[in-house]
């Protein structure tokens, strides 16, 4: 290991020039020696500066005299992980160039490299801080993760794994910044932390990309994974990469198939005629009482099946729509779907007609009609203006008799409907115009209609509006093969466990249209029945990606297991997930499926826990500013907008609408995270994301707002505090708390109180409500307190040191690079008083600060600040028991020296005792 060097500007010594000449001699000797194949024992510093093996104490100072100029030697404080390693070192000429550059006058240096502290935190300082600490933090996390310590309490922080599109977006950066922050915090609290990452790698986007580009979806996906992993690493995100899972690899989807077979054998996944046809929804969960009781919700409605037609032509689509009042189904006026519905985005025959009619932000009447298989009535299909329905449904039946909202939609679209409810004199309602169900009460009709719909097999199963059918099957290629074969004798038969995985065959080409591409893989499709050994055919549909992601949190606990999905003792150790973090657009449906599978695994004896997630942290979107033409809704690029006036206008002169919407390429409002990081730095982006809004709220990304300038100023102020302490300790006097005067002792006590309050509040925000913005506000408050400290308090008080140490430690999970450098500067402060600073080590290895016990003790007396006409004039100590009694506090103040001096001959008009702080204000005549 290389010895550490530090250098400081010093009085020139005679041997300085000689040492410099000796160093150049070593460079020359090393360069020529390498050419001749010789070897010398130089020391490799982190910047590639090669020095002779001169063993010196790390506090040694070297100064060089060259050409009459005293020069600062910027020799690197040596890293445990030097950037110049075997197999990656630059040429000798490059190293020499670097060495001479480090010796040039005026070069800015980094404390961790040189031992010289810069007074200001500038953009180039930030860049070098992050370049220096990034690989060290990542490597240390990796090594810590490998040190399994069962004695520590576990903490499983899980962020929803991404689809490998090849590029990160700002939503990714937000969710992973939150998980990374929590991971660092919990490790500093002494927990064994699991913060894994993987890839939700099957799905339509890769298949469509392969079709468009003539590529293999597997190769496309793997290249995207490599690209996105590099991007995640560049952001300094500390994941447990040794536990990485990829759903499209056979060693993962083998166990997806295994769990499907268990569902199949339990009767929870079963065949419909024809088997799993098109996008028929499986499995149905009706009757699973324990699950309904725990999380499905009240069963107050049901689904009815509809056949869809376009201009009278059959489409082959059967759609199940939810009705909250099934007794009034004969009064339906329309069928409504969300803009996110699969019919608008998949390969449905209805897609073009729906997209043609779709008007964003409005209820759109389409040419598609829906034939109710129960009532035989036909109603139009409407694309709703809403982004979501109550209960997170995506298809609902509009019944004007039962809903003011449905009535409003029907009237706005000029639709006709049949009145089906009649109110009797006693207030009860009975059915009319409902065929054989007319004259029944609503309660009677509810039972009769749902029962008959079940008998006709066109719906009627009682369910909750919160329950979504599970889209098991997709007639596409890039997905987990369904491990079922169809035998003419035995019917549908599950593939035996020993024959798993059923691997996905290579398909030379496919179009994404028509039947499943797997049907063309004849050698793969034709097989033997596992039961009778007769001829059979494999199922040619693939599973939806929701199945893959329904159990990945289990696999993270035992990712290399080749004998079973996971060992029970490992899953039981880590589960339930302590905090599960993800976007709101994925949370509801995915959460149902993940909880469903966990309930099932508990019933199968695979795990001990029924619920997989302890806390769910749903994050909002990051929205960008959009500009679209008011008439057509066409989105414009920023270069098509004139921003010279107060209000932006289109260069074409057309009126525009300015809104904030989810970032996307099509709306021209996206941001490249790497460009943002390059401009502002990793820590700045992390802090902005955490400070701009609470996690569940949307962030309106605007660099002109106070949030971004605010976090930039705060970083600079943190740096100035370390500069302030280091400077105070250079004044010459040895720190001595006994030298503090009474006023300075009171100031130090106030710092102590502010420190403990900050620790108490920030810890609560990190563990309970995850309001990182509030935590940062509290840290900024502590920063203000320390910034206003007098020089003698900084120089002689332990309280200032302890508070600054706590401030830097609590900043570390959110801004690890900056905090690491600040901590390095703190730990080398001259004559430290604080035991915290004396123990050294990296900041992310420090224990999370705790509140001093005496701070939690209830005092007997309280010091109340006294104001007269809003101007402070002193303070009075009063018993705690009467500190909230305005009359008693007023009298104690009047009897005190402060009261006798300032209030004895004044006419008091009003007295205000603050309910939140120890403060009383006397309003008197002037």
PDB file of C-alpha atoms in Angstrom, residues 73-270:
ATOM      1  CA  UNK A  73       3.675  19.999  -4.707  1.00  0.00           C
ATOM      2  CA  UNK A  74       0.302  18.400  -5.422  1.00  0.00           C
ATOM      3  CA  UNK A  75       1.150  14.826  -4.569  1.00  0.00           C
ATOM      4  CA  UNK A  76      -1.915  12.639  -4.255  1.00  0.00           C
ATOM      5  CA  UNK A  77      -3.153  11.405  -0.938  1.00  0.00           C
ATOM      6  CA  UNK A  78      -3.088   7.778  -1.927  1.00  0.00           C
ATOM      7  CA  UNK A  79      -6.264   5.864  -2.495  1.00  0.00           C
ATOM      8  CA  UNK A  80      -7.060   2.375  -1.415  1.00  0.00           C
ATOM      9  CA  UNK A  81      -8.304   1.878  -4.957  1.00  0.00           C
ATOM     10  CA  UNK A  82      -5.841   3.734  -7.247  1.00  0.00           C
ATOM     11  CA  UNK A  83      -7.244   4.762 -10.584  1.00  0.00           C
ATOM     12  CA  UNK A  84      -4.046   3.546 -12.251  1.00  0.00           C
ATOM     13  CA  UNK A  85      -4.154  -0.213 -11.812  1.00  0.00           C
ATOM     14  CA  UNK A  86      -2.492  -3.163 -13.446  1.00  0.00           C
ATOM     15  CA  UNK A  87      -3.581  -3.486 -17.028  1.00  0.00           C
ATOM     16  CA  UNK A  88      -5.083   0.006 -17.151  1.00  0.00           C
ATOM     17  CA  UNK A  89      -2.161   2.380 -16.519  1.00  0.00           C
ATOM     18  CA  UNK A  90      -1.496   5.096 -19.005  1.00  0.00           C
ATOM     19  CA  UNK A  91       1.741   5.473 -20.842  1.00  0.00           C
ATOM     20  CA  UNK A  92       4.825   6.778 -19.078  1.00  0.00           C
ATOM     21  CA  UNK A  93       4.623   9.955 -21.126  1.00  0.00           C
ATOM     22  CA  UNK A  94       1.054  10.508 -19.957  1.00  0.00           C
ATOM     23  CA  UNK A  95       2.089   9.942 -16.369  1.00  0.00           C
ATOM     24  CA  UNK A  96       4.953  12.370 -16.694  1.00  0.00           C
ATOM     25  CA  UNK A  97       2.621  14.940 -18.245  1.00  0.00           C
ATOM     26  CA  UNK A  98       0.211  14.472 -15.345  1.00  0.00           C
ATOM     27  CA  UNK A  99       2.992  14.764 -12.814  1.00  0.00           C
ATOM     28  CA  UNK A 100       4.284  17.987 -14.286  1.00  0.00           C
ATOM     29  CA  UNK A 101       0.737  19.344 -14.500  1.00  0.00           C
ATOM     30  CA  UNK A 102       0.288  18.652 -10.800  1.00  0.00           C
ATOM     31  CA  UNK A 103       3.457  20.580 -10.121  1.00  0.00           C
ATOM     32  CA  UNK A 104       2.384  23.617 -12.135  1.00  0.00           C
ATOM     33  CA  UNK A 105       1.561  26.817 -10.205  1.00  0.00           C
ATOM     34  CA  UNK A 106      -2.061  27.909  -9.766  1.00  0.00           C
ATOM     35  CA  UNK A 107      -3.587  24.424 -10.140  1.00  0.00           C
ATOM     36  CA  UNK A 108      -6.648  23.845  -7.920  1.00  0.00           C
ATOM     37  CA  UNK A 109      -6.313  20.789  -5.722  1.00  0.00           C
ATOM     38  CA  UNK A 110      -8.541  18.418  -3.774  1.00  0.00           C
ATOM     39  CA  UNK A 111      -8.003  17.876  -0.066  1.00  0.00           C
ATOM     40  CA  UNK A 112      -8.348  14.104  -0.242  1.00  0.00           C
ATOM     41  CA  UNK A 113      -5.502  14.084  -2.770  1.00  0.00           C
ATOM     42  CA  UNK A 114      -3.206  16.736  -1.349  1.00  0.00           C
ATOM     43  CA  UNK A 115      -4.154  17.604   2.216  1.00  0.00           C
ATOM     44  CA  UNK A 116      -4.754  21.193   1.099  1.00  0.00           C
ATOM     45  CA  UNK A 117      -8.254  22.523   1.748  1.00  0.00           C
ATOM     46  CA  UNK A 118      -9.906  24.793  -0.807  1.00  0.00           C
ATOM     47  CA  UNK A 119     -11.800  27.662   0.760  1.00  0.00           C
ATOM     48  CA  UNK A 120     -14.662  27.698  -1.747  1.00  0.00           C
ATOM     49  CA  UNK A 121     -16.876  25.024  -3.274  1.00  0.00           C
ATOM     50  CA  UNK A 122     -16.955  25.731  -6.988  1.00  0.00           C
ATOM     51  CA  UNK A 123     -18.173  23.759  -9.989  1.00  0.00           C
ATOM     52  CA  UNK A 124     -14.708  22.364 -10.723  1.00  0.00           C
ATOM     53  CA  UNK A 125     -14.341  21.414  -7.051  1.00  0.00           C
ATOM     54  CA  UNK A 126     -17.669  19.582  -7.190  1.00  0.00           C
ATOM     55  CA  UNK A 127     -16.583  17.729 -10.334  1.00  0.00           C
ATOM     56  CA  UNK A 128     -13.298  16.579  -8.810  1.00  0.00           C
ATOM     57  CA  UNK A 129     -14.953  15.625  -5.529  1.00  0.00           C
ATOM     58  CA  UNK A 130     -17.369  13.327  -7.376  1.00  0.00           C
ATOM     59  CA  UNK A 131     -14.667  11.886  -9.642  1.00  0.00           C
ATOM     60  CA  UNK A 132     -12.539  11.076  -6.598  1.00  0.00           C
ATOM     61  CA  UNK A 133     -15.206   9.608  -4.324  1.00  0.00           C
ATOM     62  CA  UNK A 134     -17.439   7.849  -6.854  1.00  0.00           C
ATOM     63  CA  UNK A 135     -15.329   4.683  -7.350  1.00  0.00           C
ATOM     64  CA  UNK A 136     -14.401   4.534  -3.663  1.00  0.00           C
ATOM     65  CA  UNK A 137     -17.994   4.690  -2.444  1.00  0.00           C
ATOM     66  CA  UNK A 138     -19.110   2.097  -4.984  1.00  0.00           C
ATOM     67  CA  UNK A 139     -16.292  -0.303  -4.129  1.00  0.00           C
ATOM     68  CA  UNK A 140     -16.758   0.099  -0.388  1.00  0.00           C
ATOM     69  CA  UNK A 141     -20.483  -0.645  -0.717  1.00  0.00           C
ATOM     70  CA  UNK A 142     -19.676  -3.758  -2.705  1.00  0.00           C
ATOM     71  CA  UNK A 143     -17.224  -4.998  -0.082  1.00  0.00           C
ATOM     72  CA  UNK A 144     -19.592  -4.204   2.781  1.00  0.00           C
ATOM     73  CA  UNK A 145     -22.406  -6.095   1.042  1.00  0.00           C
ATOM     74  CA  UNK A 146     -20.244  -9.211   0.853  1.00  0.00           C
ATOM     75  CA  UNK A 147     -19.689  -9.137   4.611  1.00  0.00           C
ATOM     76  CA  UNK A 148     -22.785 -11.049   5.649  1.00  0.00           C
ATOM     77  CA  UNK A 149     -23.426 -10.483   9.334  1.00  0.00           C
ATOM     78  CA  UNK A 150     -26.491 -12.237  10.651  1.00  0.00           C
ATOM     79  CA  UNK A 151     -26.059 -10.499  14.002  1.00  0.00           C
ATOM     80  CA  UNK A 152     -27.235  -7.232  12.489  1.00  0.00           C
ATOM     81  CA  UNK A 153     -30.903  -6.508  11.979  1.00  0.00           C
ATOM     82  CA  UNK A 154     -31.892  -6.800   8.325  1.00  0.00           C
ATOM     83  CA  UNK A 155     -33.344  -4.032   6.185  1.00  0.00           C
ATOM     84  CA  UNK A 156     -34.701  -4.813   2.722  1.00  0.00           C
ATOM     85  CA  UNK A 157     -35.179  -1.699   0.580  1.00  0.00           C
ATOM     86  CA  UNK A 158     -36.595  -2.548  -2.836  1.00  0.00           C
ATOM     87  CA  UNK A 159     -37.202  -0.295  -5.822  1.00  0.00           C
ATOM     88  CA  UNK A 160     -39.296  -1.530  -8.710  1.00  0.00           C
ATOM     89  CA  UNK A 161     -36.941  -2.929 -11.299  1.00  0.00           C
ATOM     90  CA  UNK A 162     -36.915  -1.245 -14.712  1.00  0.00           C
ATOM     91  CA  UNK A 163     -37.677  -2.416 -18.196  1.00  0.00           C
ATOM     92  CA  UNK A 164     -34.329  -2.280 -20.074  1.00  0.00           C
ATOM     93  CA  UNK A 165     -35.208   0.303 -22.700  1.00  0.00           C
ATOM     94  CA  UNK A 166     -31.583   1.309 -23.058  1.00  0.00           C
ATOM     95  CA  UNK A 167     -31.933   4.794 -21.565  1.00  0.00           C
ATOM     96  CA  UNK A 168     -32.693   5.968 -18.060  1.00  0.00           C
ATOM     97  CA  UNK A 169     -35.284   8.685 -17.604  1.00  0.00           C
ATOM     98  CA  UNK A 170     -35.717  11.094 -14.716  1.00  0.00           C
ATOM     99  CA  UNK A 171     -38.366   8.874 -13.127  1.00  0.00           C
ATOM    100  CA  UNK A 172     -35.714   6.164 -12.809  1.00  0.00           C
ATOM    101  CA  UNK A 173     -33.327   8.644 -11.236  1.00  0.00           C
ATOM    102  CA  UNK A 174     -35.946   9.674  -8.692  1.00  0.00           C
ATOM    103  CA  UNK A 175     -36.952   6.207  -7.515  1.00  0.00           C
ATOM    104  CA  UNK A 176     -33.373   4.932  -7.334  1.00  0.00           C
ATOM    105  CA  UNK A 177     -32.117   8.057  -5.571  1.00  0.00           C
ATOM    106  CA  UNK A 178     -34.730   7.453  -2.892  1.00  0.00           C
ATOM    107  CA  UNK A 179     -33.806   3.778  -2.473  1.00  0.00           C
ATOM    108  CA  UNK A 180     -30.085   4.590  -2.438  1.00  0.00           C
ATOM    109  CA  UNK A 181     -30.597   7.256   0.215  1.00  0.00           C
ATOM    110  CA  UNK A 182     -32.601   4.894   2.407  1.00  0.00           C
ATOM    111  CA  UNK A 183     -30.019   2.143   1.888  1.00  0.00           C
ATOM    112  CA  UNK A 184     -27.116   4.309   3.048  1.00  0.00           C
ATOM    113  CA  UNK A 185     -29.123   5.604   6.001  1.00  0.00           C
ATOM    114  CA  UNK A 186     -30.110   2.157   7.227  1.00  0.00           C
ATOM    115  CA  UNK A 187     -26.566   0.823   6.887  1.00  0.00           C
ATOM    116  CA  UNK A 188     -25.341   3.758   8.998  1.00  0.00           C
ATOM    117  CA  UNK A 189     -27.932   2.741  11.578  1.00  0.00           C
ATOM    118  CA  UNK A 190     -26.219  -0.636  11.825  1.00  0.00           C
ATOM    119  CA  UNK A 191     -28.533  -2.687   9.636  1.00  0.00           C
ATOM    120  CA  UNK A 192     -27.622  -5.404   7.169  1.00  0.00           C
ATOM    121  CA  UNK A 193     -29.049  -3.787   4.031  1.00  0.00           C
ATOM    122  CA  UNK A 194     -30.331  -5.462   0.884  1.00  0.00           C
ATOM    123  CA  UNK A 195     -30.807  -3.002  -1.997  1.00  0.00           C
ATOM    124  CA  UNK A 196     -30.942  -5.217  -5.124  1.00  0.00           C
ATOM    125  CA  UNK A 197     -31.427  -4.436  -8.793  1.00  0.00           C
ATOM    126  CA  UNK A 198     -32.535  -6.416 -11.829  1.00  0.00           C
ATOM    127  CA  UNK A 199     -34.372  -6.197 -15.121  1.00  0.00           C
ATOM    128  CA  UNK A 200     -37.995  -6.705 -16.108  1.00  0.00           C
ATOM    129  CA  UNK A 201     -36.674  -7.857 -19.454  1.00  0.00           C
ATOM    130  CA  UNK A 202     -39.556  -9.537 -21.293  1.00  0.00           C
ATOM    131  CA  UNK A 203     -42.309  -7.557 -23.001  1.00  0.00           C
ATOM    132  CA  UNK A 204     -43.696  -5.906 -26.106  1.00  0.00           C
ATOM    133  CA  UNK A 205     -41.258  -2.977 -26.412  1.00  0.00           C
ATOM    134  CA  UNK A 206     -38.296  -5.260 -27.126  1.00  0.00           C
ATOM    135  CA  UNK A 207     -40.371  -7.334 -29.533  1.00  0.00           C
ATOM    136  CA  UNK A 208     -41.594  -4.259 -31.378  1.00  0.00           C
ATOM    137  CA  UNK A 209     -38.073  -2.840 -31.524  1.00  0.00           C
ATOM    138  CA  UNK A 210     -36.840  -6.121 -32.954  1.00  0.00           C
ATOM    139  CA  UNK A 211     -39.591  -6.052 -35.609  1.00  0.00           C
ATOM    140  CA  UNK A 212     -38.788  -2.470 -36.580  1.00  0.00           C
ATOM    141  CA  UNK A 213     -35.027  -3.008 -36.747  1.00  0.00           C
ATOM    142  CA  UNK A 214     -34.851  -6.616 -37.892  1.00  0.00           C
ATOM    143  CA  UNK A 215     -32.997  -7.581 -34.710  1.00  0.00           C
ATOM    144  CA  UNK A 216     -33.208 -10.437 -32.241  1.00  0.00           C
ATOM    145  CA  UNK A 217     -35.097  -9.211 -29.140  1.00  0.00           C
ATOM    146  CA  UNK A 218     -32.712 -11.113 -26.867  1.00  0.00           C
ATOM    147  CA  UNK A 219     -29.638  -9.336 -28.212  1.00  0.00           C
ATOM    148  CA  UNK A 220     -31.475  -6.021 -28.181  1.00  0.00           C
ATOM    149  CA  UNK A 221     -32.440  -6.541 -24.545  1.00  0.00           C
ATOM    150  CA  UNK A 222     -28.979  -7.611 -23.415  1.00  0.00           C
ATOM    151  CA  UNK A 223     -27.321  -4.605 -25.041  1.00  0.00           C
ATOM    152  CA  UNK A 224     -29.834  -2.300 -23.358  1.00  0.00           C
ATOM    153  CA  UNK A 225     -29.180  -3.908 -19.985  1.00  0.00           C
ATOM    154  CA  UNK A 226     -25.460  -3.288 -20.362  1.00  0.00           C
ATOM    155  CA  UNK A 227     -26.086   0.336 -21.315  1.00  0.00           C
ATOM    156  CA  UNK A 228     -28.489   1.009 -18.453  1.00  0.00           C
ATOM    157  CA  UNK A 229     -26.287  -0.670 -15.902  1.00  0.00           C
ATOM    158  CA  UNK A 230     -23.448   1.642 -16.880  1.00  0.00           C
ATOM    159  CA  UNK A 231     -25.796   4.603 -16.513  1.00  0.00           C
ATOM    160  CA  UNK A 232     -26.878   3.467 -13.050  1.00  0.00           C
ATOM    161  CA  UNK A 233     -23.251   3.069 -12.009  1.00  0.00           C
ATOM    162  CA  UNK A 234     -22.422   6.541 -13.339  1.00  0.00           C
ATOM    163  CA  UNK A 235     -25.060   7.963 -10.985  1.00  0.00           C
ATOM    164  CA  UNK A 236     -23.243   6.471  -8.005  1.00  0.00           C
ATOM    165  CA  UNK A 237     -26.176   4.221  -7.064  1.00  0.00           C
ATOM    166  CA  UNK A 238     -25.091   1.484  -4.669  1.00  0.00           C
ATOM    167  CA  UNK A 239     -27.012  -1.660  -5.540  1.00  0.00           C
ATOM    168  CA  UNK A 240     -26.260  -5.257  -4.564  1.00  0.00           C
ATOM    169  CA  UNK A 241     -25.264  -6.214  -8.095  1.00  0.00           C
ATOM    170  CA  UNK A 242     -24.223  -9.670  -6.922  1.00  0.00           C
ATOM    171  CA  UNK A 243     -27.970 -10.376  -6.613  1.00  0.00           C
ATOM    172  CA  UNK A 244     -28.932  -9.123 -10.083  1.00  0.00           C
ATOM    173  CA  UNK A 245     -31.849 -10.938 -11.774  1.00  0.00           C
ATOM    174  CA  UNK A 246     -32.980 -10.773 -15.397  1.00  0.00           C
ATOM    175  CA  UNK A 247     -36.442 -12.132 -16.143  1.00  0.00           C
ATOM    176  CA  UNK A 248     -35.687 -13.169 -19.744  1.00  0.00           C
ATOM    177  CA  UNK A 249     -32.908 -15.582 -18.726  1.00  0.00           C
ATOM    178  CA  UNK A 250     -33.834 -19.278 -18.414  1.00  0.00           C
ATOM    179  CA  UNK A 251     -32.362 -19.505 -14.911  1.00  0.00           C
ATOM    180  CA  UNK A 252     -35.051 -17.017 -13.845  1.00  0.00           C
ATOM    181  CA  UNK A 253     -38.078 -17.919 -15.941  1.00  0.00           C
ATOM    182  CA  UNK A 254     -37.604 -21.608 -15.160  1.00  0.00           C
ATOM    183  CA  UNK A 255     -38.951 -20.729 -11.723  1.00  0.00           C
ATOM    184  CA  UNK A 256     -41.639 -18.447 -13.118  1.00  0.00           C
ATOM    185  CA  UNK A 257     -42.859 -21.545 -14.968  1.00  0.00           C
ATOM    186  CA  UNK A 258     -42.509 -23.613 -11.807  1.00  0.00           C
ATOM    187  CA  UNK A 259     -44.753 -21.205  -9.876  1.00  0.00           C
ATOM    188  CA  UNK A 260     -47.243 -21.124 -12.767  1.00  0.00           C
ATOM    189  CA  UNK A 261     -47.485 -24.914 -12.634  1.00  0.00           C
ATOM    190  CA  UNK A 262     -48.182 -24.686  -8.901  1.00  0.00           C
ATOM    191  CA  UNK A 263     -50.999 -22.243  -9.649  1.00  0.00           C
ATOM    192  CA  UNK A 264     -52.233 -24.519 -12.421  1.00  0.00           C
ATOM    193  CA  UNK A 265     -52.263 -27.543 -10.124  1.00  0.00           C
ATOM    194  CA  UNK A 266     -54.068 -25.534  -7.430  1.00  0.00           C
ATOM    195  CA  UNK A 267     -56.831 -24.609  -9.886  1.00  0.00           C
ATOM    196  CA  UNK A 268     -55.894 -20.911  -9.845  1.00  0.00           C
ATOM    197  CA  UNK A 269     -54.742 -20.906 -13.475  1.00  0.00           C
ATOM    198  CA  UNK A 270     -56.989 -22.867 -15.788  1.00  0.00           C
TER     199      UNK A 270
END
